[in-house]
PDB file of C-alpha atoms in Angstrom:
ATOM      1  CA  UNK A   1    -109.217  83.574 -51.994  1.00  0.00           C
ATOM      2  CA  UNK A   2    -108.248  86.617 -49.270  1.00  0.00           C
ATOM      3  CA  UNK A   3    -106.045  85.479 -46.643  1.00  0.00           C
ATOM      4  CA  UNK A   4    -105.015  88.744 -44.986  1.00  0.00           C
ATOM      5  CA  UNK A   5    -106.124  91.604 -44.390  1.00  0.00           C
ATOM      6  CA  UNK A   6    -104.032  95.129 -45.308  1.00  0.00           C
ATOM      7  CA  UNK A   7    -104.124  96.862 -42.038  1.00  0.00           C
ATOM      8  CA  UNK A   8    -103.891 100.942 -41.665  1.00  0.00           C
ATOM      9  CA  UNK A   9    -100.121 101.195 -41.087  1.00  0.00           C
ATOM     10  CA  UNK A  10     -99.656  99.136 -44.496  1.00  0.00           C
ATOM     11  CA  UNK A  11     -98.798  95.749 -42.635  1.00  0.00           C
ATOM     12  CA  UNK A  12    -100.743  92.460 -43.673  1.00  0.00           C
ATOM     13  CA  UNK A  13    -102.798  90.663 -41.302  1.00  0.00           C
ATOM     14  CA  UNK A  14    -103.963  86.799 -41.737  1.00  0.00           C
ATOM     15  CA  UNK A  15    -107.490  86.278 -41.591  1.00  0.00           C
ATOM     16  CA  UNK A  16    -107.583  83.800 -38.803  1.00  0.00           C
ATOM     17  CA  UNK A  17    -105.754  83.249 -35.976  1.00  0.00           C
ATOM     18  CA  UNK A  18    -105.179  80.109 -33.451  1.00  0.00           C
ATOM     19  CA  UNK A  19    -106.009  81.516 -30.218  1.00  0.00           C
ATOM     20  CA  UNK A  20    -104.538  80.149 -27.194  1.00  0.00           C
ATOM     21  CA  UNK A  21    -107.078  81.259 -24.551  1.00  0.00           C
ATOM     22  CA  UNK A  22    -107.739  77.731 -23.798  1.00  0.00           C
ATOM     23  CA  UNK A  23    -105.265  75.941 -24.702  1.00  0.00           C
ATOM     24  CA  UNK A  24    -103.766  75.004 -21.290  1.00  0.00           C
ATOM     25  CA  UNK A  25    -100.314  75.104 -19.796  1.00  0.00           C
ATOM     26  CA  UNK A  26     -97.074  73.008 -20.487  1.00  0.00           C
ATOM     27  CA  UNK A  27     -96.341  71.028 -23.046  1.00  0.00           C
ATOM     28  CA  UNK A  28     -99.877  70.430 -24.653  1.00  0.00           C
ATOM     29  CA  UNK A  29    -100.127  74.128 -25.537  1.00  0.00           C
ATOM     30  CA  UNK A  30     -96.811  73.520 -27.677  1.00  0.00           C
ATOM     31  CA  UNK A  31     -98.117  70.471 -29.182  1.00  0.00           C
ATOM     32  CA  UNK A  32    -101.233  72.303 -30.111  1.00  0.00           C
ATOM     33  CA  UNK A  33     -99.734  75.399 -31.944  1.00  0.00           C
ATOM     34  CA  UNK A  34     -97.209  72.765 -33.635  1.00  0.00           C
ATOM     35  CA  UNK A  35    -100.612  71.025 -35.001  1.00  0.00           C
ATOM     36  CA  UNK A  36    -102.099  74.813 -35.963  1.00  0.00           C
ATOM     37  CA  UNK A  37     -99.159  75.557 -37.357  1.00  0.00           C
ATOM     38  CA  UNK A  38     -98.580  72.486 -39.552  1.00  0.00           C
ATOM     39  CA  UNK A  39    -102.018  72.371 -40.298  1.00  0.00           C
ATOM     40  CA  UNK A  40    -101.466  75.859 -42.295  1.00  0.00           C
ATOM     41  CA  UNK A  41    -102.180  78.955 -39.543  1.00  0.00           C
ATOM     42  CA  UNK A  42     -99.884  81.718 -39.700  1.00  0.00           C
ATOM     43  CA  UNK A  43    -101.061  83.796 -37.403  1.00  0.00           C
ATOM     44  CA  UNK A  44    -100.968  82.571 -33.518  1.00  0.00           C
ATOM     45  CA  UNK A  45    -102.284  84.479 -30.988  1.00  0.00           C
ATOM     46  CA  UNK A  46    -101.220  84.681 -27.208  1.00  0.00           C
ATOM     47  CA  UNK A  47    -101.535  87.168 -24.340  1.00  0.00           C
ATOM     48  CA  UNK A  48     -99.640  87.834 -20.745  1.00  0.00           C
ATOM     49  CA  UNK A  49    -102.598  86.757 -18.942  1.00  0.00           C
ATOM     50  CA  UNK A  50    -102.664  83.073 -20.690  1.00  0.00           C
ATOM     51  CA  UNK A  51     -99.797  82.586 -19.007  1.00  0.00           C
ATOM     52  CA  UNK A  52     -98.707  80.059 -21.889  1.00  0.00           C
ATOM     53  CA  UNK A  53     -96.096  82.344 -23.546  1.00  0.00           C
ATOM     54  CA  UNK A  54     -93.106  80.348 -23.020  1.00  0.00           C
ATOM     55  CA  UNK A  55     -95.027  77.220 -24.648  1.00  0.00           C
ATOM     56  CA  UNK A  56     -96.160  78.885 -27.739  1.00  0.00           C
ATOM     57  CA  UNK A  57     -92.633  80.312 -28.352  1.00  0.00           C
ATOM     58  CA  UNK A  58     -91.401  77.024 -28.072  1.00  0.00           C
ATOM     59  CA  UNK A  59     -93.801  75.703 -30.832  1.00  0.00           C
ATOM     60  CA  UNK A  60     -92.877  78.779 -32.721  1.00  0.00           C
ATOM     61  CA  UNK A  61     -89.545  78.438 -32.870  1.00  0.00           C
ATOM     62  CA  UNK A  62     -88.963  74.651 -33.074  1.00  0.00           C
ATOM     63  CA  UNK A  63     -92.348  74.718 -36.239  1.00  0.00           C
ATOM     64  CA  UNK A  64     -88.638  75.337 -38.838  1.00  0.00           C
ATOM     65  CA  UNK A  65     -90.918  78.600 -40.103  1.00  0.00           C
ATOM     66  CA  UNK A  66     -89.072  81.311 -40.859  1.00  0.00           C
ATOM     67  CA  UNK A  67     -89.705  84.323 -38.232  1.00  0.00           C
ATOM     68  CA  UNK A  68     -91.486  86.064 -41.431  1.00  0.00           C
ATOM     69  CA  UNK A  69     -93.814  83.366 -42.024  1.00  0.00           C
ATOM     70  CA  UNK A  70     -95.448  83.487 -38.864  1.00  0.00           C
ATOM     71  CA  UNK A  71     -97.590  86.552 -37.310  1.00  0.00           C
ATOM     72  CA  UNK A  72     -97.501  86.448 -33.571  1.00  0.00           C
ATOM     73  CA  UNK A  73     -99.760  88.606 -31.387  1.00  0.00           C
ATOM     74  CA  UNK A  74     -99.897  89.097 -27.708  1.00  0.00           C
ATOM     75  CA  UNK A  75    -101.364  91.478 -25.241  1.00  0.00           C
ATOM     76  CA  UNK A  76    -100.484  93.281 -22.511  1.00  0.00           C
ATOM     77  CA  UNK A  77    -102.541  92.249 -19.355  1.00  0.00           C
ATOM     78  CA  UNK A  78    -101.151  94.232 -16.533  1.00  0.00           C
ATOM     79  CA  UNK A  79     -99.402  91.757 -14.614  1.00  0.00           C
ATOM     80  CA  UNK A  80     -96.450  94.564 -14.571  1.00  0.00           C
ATOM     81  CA  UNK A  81     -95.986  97.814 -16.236  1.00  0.00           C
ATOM     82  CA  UNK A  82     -96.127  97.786 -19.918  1.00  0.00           C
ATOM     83  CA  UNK A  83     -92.544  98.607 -20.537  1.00  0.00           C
ATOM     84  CA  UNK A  84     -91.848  95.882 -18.649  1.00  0.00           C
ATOM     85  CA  UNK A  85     -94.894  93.269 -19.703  1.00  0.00           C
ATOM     86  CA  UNK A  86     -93.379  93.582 -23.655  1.00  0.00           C
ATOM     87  CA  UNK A  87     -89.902  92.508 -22.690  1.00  0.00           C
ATOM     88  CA  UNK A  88     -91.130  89.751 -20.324  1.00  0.00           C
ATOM     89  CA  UNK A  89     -93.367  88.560 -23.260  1.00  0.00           C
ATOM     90  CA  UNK A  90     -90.792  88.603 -25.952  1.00  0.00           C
ATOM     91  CA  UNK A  91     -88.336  86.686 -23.575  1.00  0.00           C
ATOM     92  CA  UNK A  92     -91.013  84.163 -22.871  1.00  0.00           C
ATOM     93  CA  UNK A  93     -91.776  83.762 -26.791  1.00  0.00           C
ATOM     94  CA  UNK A  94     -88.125  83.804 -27.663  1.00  0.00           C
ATOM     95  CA  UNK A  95     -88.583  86.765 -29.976  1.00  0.00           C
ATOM     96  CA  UNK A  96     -87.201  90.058 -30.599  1.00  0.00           C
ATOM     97  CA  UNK A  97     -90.725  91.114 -31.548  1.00  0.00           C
ATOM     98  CA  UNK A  98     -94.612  90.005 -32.084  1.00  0.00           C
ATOM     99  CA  UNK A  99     -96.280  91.060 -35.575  1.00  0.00           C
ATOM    100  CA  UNK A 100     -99.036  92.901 -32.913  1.00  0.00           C
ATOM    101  CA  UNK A 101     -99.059  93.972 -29.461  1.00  0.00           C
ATOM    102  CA  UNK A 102    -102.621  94.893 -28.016  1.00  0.00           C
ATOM    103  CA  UNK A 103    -103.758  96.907 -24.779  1.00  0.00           C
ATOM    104  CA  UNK A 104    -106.123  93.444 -23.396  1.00  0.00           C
ATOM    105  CA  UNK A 105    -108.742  95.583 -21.634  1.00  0.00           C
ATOM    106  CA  UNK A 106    -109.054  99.739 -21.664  1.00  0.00           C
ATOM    107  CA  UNK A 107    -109.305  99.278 -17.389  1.00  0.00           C
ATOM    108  CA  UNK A 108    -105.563  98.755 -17.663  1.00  0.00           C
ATOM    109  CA  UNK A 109    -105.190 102.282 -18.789  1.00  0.00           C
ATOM    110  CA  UNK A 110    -106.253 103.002 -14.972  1.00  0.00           C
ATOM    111  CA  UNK A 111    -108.644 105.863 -16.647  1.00  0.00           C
ATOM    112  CA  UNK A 112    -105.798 107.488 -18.727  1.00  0.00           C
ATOM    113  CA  UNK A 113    -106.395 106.092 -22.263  1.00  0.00           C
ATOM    114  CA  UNK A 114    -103.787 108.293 -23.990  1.00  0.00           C
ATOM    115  CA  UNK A 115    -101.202 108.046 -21.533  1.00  0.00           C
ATOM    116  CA  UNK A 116    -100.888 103.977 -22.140  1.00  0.00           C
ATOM    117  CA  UNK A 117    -101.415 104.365 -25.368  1.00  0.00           C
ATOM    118  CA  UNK A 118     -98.066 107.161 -25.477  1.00  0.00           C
ATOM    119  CA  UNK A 119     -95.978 104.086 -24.056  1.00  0.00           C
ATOM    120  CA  UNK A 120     -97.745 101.449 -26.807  1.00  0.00           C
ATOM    121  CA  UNK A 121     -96.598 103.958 -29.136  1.00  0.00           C
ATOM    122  CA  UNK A 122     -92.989 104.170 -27.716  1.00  0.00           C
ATOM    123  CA  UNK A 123     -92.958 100.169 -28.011  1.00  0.00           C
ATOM    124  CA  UNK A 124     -93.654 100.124 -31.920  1.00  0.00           C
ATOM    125  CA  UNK A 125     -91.140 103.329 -32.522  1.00  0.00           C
ATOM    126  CA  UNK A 126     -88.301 100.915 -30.716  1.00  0.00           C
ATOM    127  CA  UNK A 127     -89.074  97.944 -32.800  1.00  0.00           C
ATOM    128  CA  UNK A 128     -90.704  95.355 -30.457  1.00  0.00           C
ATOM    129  CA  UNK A 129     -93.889  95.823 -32.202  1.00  0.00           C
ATOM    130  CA  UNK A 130     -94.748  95.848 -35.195  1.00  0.00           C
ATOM    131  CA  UNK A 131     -97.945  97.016 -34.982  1.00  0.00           C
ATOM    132  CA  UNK A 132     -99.986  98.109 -31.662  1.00  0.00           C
ATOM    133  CA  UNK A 133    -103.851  97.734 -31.193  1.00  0.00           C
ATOM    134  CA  UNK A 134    -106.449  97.427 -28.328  1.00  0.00           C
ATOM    135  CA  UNK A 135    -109.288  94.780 -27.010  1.00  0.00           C
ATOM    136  CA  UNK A 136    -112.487  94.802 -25.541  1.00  0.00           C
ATOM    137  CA  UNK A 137    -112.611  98.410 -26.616  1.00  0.00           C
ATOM    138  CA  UNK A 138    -115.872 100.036 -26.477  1.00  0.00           C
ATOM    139  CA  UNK A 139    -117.507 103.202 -28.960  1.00  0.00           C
ATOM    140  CA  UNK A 140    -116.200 105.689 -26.152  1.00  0.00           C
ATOM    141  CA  UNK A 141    -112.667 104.435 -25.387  1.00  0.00           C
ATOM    142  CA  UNK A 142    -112.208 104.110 -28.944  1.00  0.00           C
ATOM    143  CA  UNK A 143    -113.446 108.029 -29.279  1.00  0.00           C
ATOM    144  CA  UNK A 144    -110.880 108.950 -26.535  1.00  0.00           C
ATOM    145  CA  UNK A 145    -107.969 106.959 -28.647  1.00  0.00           C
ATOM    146  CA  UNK A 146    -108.741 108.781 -32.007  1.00  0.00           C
ATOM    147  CA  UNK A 147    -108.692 111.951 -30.726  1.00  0.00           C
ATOM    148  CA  UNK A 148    -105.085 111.476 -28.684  1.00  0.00           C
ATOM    149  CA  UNK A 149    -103.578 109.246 -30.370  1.00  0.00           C
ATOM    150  CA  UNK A 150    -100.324 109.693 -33.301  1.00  0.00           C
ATOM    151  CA  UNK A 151    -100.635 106.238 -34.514  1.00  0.00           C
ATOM    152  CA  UNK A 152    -103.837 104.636 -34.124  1.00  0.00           C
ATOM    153  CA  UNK A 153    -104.388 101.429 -33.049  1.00  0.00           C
ATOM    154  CA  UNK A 154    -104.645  98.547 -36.122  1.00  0.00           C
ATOM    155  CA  UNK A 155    -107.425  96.773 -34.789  1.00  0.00           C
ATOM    156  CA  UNK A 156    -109.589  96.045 -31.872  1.00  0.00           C
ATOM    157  CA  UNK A 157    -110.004  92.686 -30.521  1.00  0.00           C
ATOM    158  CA  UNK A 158    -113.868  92.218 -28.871  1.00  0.00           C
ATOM    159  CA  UNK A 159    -116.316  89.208 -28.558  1.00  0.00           C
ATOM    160  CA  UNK A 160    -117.894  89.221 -31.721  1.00  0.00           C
ATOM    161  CA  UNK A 161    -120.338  86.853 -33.208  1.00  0.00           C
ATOM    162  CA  UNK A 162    -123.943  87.137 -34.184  1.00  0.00           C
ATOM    163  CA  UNK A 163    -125.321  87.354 -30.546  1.00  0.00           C
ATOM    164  CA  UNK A 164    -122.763  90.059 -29.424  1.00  0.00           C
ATOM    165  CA  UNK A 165    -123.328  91.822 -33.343  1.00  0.00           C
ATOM    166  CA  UNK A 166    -126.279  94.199 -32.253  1.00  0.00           C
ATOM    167  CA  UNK A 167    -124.203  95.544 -28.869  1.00  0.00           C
ATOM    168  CA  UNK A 168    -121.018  95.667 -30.584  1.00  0.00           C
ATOM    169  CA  UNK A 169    -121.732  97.443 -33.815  1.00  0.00           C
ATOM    170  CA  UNK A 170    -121.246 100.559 -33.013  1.00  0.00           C
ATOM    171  CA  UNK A 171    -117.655  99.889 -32.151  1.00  0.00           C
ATOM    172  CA  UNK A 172    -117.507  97.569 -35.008  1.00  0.00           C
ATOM    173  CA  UNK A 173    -118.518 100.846 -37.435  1.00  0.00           C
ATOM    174  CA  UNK A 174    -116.348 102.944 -35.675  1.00  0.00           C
ATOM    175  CA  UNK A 175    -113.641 101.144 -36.503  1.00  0.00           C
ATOM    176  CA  UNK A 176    -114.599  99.816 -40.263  1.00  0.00           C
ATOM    177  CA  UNK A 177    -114.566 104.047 -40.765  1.00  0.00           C
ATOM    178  CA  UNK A 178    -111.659 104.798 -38.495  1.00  0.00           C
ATOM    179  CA  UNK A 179    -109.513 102.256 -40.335  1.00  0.00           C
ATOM    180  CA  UNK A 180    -109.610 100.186 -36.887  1.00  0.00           C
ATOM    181  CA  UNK A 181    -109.948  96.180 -38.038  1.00  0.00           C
ATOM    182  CA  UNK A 182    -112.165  94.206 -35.294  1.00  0.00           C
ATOM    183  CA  UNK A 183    -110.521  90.883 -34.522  1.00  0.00           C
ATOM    184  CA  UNK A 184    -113.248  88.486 -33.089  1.00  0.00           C
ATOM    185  CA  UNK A 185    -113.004  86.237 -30.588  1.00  0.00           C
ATOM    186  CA  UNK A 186    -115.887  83.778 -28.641  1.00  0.00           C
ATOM    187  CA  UNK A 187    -116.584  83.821 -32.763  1.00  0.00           C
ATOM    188  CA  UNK A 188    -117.902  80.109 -32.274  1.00  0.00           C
ATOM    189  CA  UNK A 189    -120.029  80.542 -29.189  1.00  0.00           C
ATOM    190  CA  UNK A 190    -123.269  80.006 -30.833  1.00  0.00           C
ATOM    191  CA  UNK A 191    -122.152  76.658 -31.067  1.00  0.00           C
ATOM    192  CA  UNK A 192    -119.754  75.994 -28.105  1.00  0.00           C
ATOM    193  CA  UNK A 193    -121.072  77.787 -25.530  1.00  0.00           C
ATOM    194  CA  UNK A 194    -124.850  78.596 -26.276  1.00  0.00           C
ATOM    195  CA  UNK A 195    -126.280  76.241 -28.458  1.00  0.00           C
ATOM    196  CA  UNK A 196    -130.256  76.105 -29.017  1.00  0.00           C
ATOM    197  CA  UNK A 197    -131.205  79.519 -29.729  1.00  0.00           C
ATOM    198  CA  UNK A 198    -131.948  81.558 -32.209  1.00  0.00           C
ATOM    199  CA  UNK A 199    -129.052  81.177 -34.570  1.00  0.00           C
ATOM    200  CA  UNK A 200    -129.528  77.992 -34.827  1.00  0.00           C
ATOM    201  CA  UNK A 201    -131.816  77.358 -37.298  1.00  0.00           C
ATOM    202  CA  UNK A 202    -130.408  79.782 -40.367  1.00  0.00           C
ATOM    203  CA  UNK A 203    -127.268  78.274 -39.160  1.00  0.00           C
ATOM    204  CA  UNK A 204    -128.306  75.045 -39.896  1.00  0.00           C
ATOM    205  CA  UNK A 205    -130.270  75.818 -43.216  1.00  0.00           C
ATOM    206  CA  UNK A 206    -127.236  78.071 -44.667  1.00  0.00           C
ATOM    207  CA  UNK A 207    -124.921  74.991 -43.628  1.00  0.00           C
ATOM    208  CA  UNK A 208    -126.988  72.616 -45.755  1.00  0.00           C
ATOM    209  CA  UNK A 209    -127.486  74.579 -48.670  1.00  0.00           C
ATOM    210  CA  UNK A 210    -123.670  75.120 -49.098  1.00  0.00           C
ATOM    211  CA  UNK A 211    -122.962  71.581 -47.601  1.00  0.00           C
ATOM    212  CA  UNK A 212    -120.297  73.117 -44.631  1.00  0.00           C
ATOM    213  CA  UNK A 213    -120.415  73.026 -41.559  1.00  0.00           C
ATOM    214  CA  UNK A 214    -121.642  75.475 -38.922  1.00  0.00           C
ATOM    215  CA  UNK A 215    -118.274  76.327 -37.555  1.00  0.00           C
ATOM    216  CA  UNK A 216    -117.288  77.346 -41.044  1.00  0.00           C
ATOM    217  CA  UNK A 217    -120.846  79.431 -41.854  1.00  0.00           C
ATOM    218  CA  UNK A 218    -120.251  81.466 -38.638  1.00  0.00           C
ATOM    219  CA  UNK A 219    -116.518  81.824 -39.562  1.00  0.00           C
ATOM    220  CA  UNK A 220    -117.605  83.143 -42.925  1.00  0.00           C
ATOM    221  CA  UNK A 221    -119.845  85.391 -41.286  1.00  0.00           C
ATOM    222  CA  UNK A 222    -116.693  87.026 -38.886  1.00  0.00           C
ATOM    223  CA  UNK A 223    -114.555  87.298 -42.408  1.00  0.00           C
ATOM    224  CA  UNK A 224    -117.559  89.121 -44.226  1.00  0.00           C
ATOM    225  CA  UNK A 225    -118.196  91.693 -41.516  1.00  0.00           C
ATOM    226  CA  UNK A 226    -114.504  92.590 -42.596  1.00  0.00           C
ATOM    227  CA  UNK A 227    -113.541  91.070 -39.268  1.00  0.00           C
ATOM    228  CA  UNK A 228    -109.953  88.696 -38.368  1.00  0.00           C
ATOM    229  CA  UNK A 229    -111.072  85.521 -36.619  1.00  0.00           C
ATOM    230  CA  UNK A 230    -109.434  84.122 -33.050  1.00  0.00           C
ATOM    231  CA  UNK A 231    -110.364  80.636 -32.908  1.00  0.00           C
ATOM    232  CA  UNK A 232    -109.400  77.409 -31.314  1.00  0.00           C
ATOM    233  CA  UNK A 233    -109.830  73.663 -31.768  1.00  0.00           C
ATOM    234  CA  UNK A 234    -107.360  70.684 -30.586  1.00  0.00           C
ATOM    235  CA  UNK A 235    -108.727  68.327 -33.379  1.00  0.00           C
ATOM    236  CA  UNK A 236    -106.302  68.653 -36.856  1.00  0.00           C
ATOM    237  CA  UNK A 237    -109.926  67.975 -38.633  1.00  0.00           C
ATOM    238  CA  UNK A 238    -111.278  71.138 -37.342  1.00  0.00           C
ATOM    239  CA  UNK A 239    -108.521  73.604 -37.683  1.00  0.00           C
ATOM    240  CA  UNK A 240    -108.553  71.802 -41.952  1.00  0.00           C
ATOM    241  CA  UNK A 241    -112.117  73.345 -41.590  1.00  0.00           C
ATOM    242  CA  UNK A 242    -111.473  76.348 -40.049  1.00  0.00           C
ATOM    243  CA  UNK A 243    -109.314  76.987 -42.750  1.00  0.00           C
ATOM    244  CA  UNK A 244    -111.706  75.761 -45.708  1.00  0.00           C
ATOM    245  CA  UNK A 245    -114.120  78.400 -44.536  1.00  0.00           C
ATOM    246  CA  UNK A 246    -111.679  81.016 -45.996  1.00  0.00           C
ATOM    247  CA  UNK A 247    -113.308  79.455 -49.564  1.00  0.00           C
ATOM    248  CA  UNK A 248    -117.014  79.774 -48.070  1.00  0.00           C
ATOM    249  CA  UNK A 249    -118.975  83.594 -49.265  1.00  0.00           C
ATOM    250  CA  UNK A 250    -121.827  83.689 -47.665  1.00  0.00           C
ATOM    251  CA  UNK A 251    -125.474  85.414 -49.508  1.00  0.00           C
ATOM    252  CA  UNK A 252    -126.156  88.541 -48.407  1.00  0.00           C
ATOM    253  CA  UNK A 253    -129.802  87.634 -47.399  1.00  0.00           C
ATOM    254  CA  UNK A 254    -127.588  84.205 -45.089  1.00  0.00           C
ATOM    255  CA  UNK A 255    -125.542  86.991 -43.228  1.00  0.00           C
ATOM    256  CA  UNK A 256    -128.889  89.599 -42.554  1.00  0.00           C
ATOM    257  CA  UNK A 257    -130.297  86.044 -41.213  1.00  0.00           C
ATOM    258  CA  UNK A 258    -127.938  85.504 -38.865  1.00  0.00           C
ATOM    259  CA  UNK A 259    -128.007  88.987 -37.802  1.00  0.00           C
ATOM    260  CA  UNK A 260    -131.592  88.907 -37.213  1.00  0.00           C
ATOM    261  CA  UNK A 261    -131.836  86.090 -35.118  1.00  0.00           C
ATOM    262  CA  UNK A 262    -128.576  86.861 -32.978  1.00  0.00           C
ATOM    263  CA  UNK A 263    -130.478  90.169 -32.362  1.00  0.00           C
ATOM    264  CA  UNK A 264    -133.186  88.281 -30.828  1.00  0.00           C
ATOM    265  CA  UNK A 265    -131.184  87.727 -27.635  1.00  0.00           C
ATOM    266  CA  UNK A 266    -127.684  88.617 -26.755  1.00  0.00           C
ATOM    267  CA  UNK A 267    -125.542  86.015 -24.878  1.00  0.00           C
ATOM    268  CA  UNK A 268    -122.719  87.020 -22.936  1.00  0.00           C
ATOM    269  CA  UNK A 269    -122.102  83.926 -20.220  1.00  0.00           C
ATOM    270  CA  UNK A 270    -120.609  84.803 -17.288  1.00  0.00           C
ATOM    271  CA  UNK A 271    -117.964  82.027 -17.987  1.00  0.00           C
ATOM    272  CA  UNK A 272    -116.560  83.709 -21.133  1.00  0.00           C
ATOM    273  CA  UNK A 273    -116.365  87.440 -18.785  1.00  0.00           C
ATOM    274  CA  UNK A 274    -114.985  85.417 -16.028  1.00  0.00           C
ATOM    275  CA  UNK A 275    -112.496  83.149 -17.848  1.00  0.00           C
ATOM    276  CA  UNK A 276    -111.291  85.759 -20.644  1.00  0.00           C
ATOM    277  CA  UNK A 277    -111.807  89.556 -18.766  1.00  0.00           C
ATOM    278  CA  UNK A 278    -111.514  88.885 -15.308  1.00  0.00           C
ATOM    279  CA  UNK A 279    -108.162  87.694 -15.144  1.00  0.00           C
ATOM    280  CA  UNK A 280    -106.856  90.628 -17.101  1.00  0.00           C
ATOM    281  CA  UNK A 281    -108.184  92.949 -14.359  1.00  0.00           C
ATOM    282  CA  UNK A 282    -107.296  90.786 -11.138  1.00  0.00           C
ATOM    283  CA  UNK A 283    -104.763  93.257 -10.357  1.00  0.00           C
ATOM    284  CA  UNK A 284    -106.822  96.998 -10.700  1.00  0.00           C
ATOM    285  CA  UNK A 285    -110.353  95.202 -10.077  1.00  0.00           C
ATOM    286  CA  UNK A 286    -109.895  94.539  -6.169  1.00  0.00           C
ATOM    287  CA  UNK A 287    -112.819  94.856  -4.304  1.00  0.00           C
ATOM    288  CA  UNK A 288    -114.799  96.299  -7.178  1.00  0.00           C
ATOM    289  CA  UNK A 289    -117.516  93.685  -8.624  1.00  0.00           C
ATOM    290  CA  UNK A 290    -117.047  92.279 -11.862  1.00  0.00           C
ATOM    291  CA  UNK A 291    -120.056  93.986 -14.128  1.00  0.00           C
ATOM    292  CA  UNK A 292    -118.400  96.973 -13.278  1.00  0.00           C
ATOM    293  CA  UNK A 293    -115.220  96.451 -14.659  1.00  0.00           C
ATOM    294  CA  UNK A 294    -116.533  94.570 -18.061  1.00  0.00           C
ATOM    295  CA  UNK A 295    -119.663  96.787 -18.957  1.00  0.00           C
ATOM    296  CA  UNK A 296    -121.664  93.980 -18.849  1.00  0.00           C
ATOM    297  CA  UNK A 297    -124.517  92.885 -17.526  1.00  0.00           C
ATOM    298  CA  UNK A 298    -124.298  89.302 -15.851  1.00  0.00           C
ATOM    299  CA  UNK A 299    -127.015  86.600 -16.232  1.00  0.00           C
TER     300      UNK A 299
END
């Protein structure tokens, strides 16, 4: 069974991630990465713009892991500079660095893609990163990257799941030749978040035949697209599942169904841009509308 994933500066990514997008503020957010972390994830994943730092650190640090067992990402949101946002976000985790530090939206780069990416560079030569990447990265700001960049980015952390597959593969390729991993998030919104389309009914036959459940087929699905999952659940149950899925191998004519039907109509809601993007922008975006600063198209 593959847990990790070897990334192009040699490090090892796990598979999945618990993703604490939604996880709240005070001391629930703690209790829930204690429960993802006893439950068996190793890789937690946090940003600046979550604004629930402080409360994963805590879980981190009071779980008794060693530092080595657990892979912590965060992002850089643009609340302050980045040379600033790193050591604010280390202080808040109580670290003396995160496993991955990602650029959270290419806007941040305020239209000068290498010159961020020289000071996300600077971070990993001084140690407070071990690795550096990007999200929400399109095909073109990926193209800009290559081209400038001395280290390139590890991965590239998008929404990704069969509905978003069609509009994000060209990224997606880009980075499966590039060496770029995609890290998916929104991974479970067929279910959560748009239920009763297309997907749903290979979803539901693949899930009986294998006798799983959908969460785990469409988990599958990110982890055979040679993609890192981001997911979330407060129920122990579900993150046991989440983790079974790493067992499930899909059939290659179960993963071109999904595809097909998630290409029937893409879902982006305009909760998931508002929630997830928006805030990462606040700052830069003033006065500009929001479909201008995601690239998508709300409706």
């Amino acid at each position: 069974m593959v847990t990790t994933i070897t990334l192009n500066d040699g490090s090892k990514i796990p598979i999945i991630a618990f993703g604490t997008w939604t996880a709240g503020h005070g001391q629930i957010v703690t209790d829930r990465v204690e429960q993802a972390l006893d439950t068996g994830f190793d890789h937690i994943d946090t940003a600046q713009s979550y604004g629930n730092e402080e409360e994963t650190g805590k879980a981190i640090r009071e779980s008794g892991l060693k530092r080595t067992q657990i892979y912590v990402t965060t992002k850089f949101s643009g609340r302050k500079d980045v040379e600033t946002s790193i050591k604010d976000s280390l202080k808040y985790l109580g670290l003396e660095y995160v496993d991955l530090y990602l650029v959270h939206h290419p806007r941040l780069a305020n239209g000068d893609i290498p010159g961020l990416w020289k000071k996300m560079e600077k971070i990993k030569a001084d140690g407070l990163a071990k690795s550096i990447g990007v999200s929400n990265f399109g095909l073109e700001d990926l193209k800009i990257l290559y081209e400038h960049a001395k280290v390139l980015p590890v991965v590239n952390q998008i929404y990704f799941n069969p509905y978003s597959y069609k509009q994000q593969l060209d990224a997606h390729a880009f980075g499966i030749s590039h060496g770029i991993v995609t890290e998916a998030y929104s991974a479970l919104d067929p279910i959560t978040r748009r239920p009763g389309g297309p997907v749903d009914r290979p979803l539901a036959v693949i899930s009986r035949r294998h006798n799983v459940t959908p969460e785990q087929v469409l988990l599958a699905w990110v982890r055979q697209k040679h993609a890192v999952a981001v997911t979330y659940s407060s129920k122990k149950e579900r993150l046991e599942g989440y983790l079974d899925s790493l067992e499930l191998e899909l059939l290659p004519d179960e993963i071109a169904a999904l595809d097909y039907a998630g290409a029937k109509k893409w879902w982006l809601s305009t909760s998931t841009i508002v929630k997830r993007v928006v805030p990462v922008l606040a700052l830069s975006a003033l006065g500009v509308g929001v479909s201008h600063y995601t690239g998508v198209r709300l409706w």
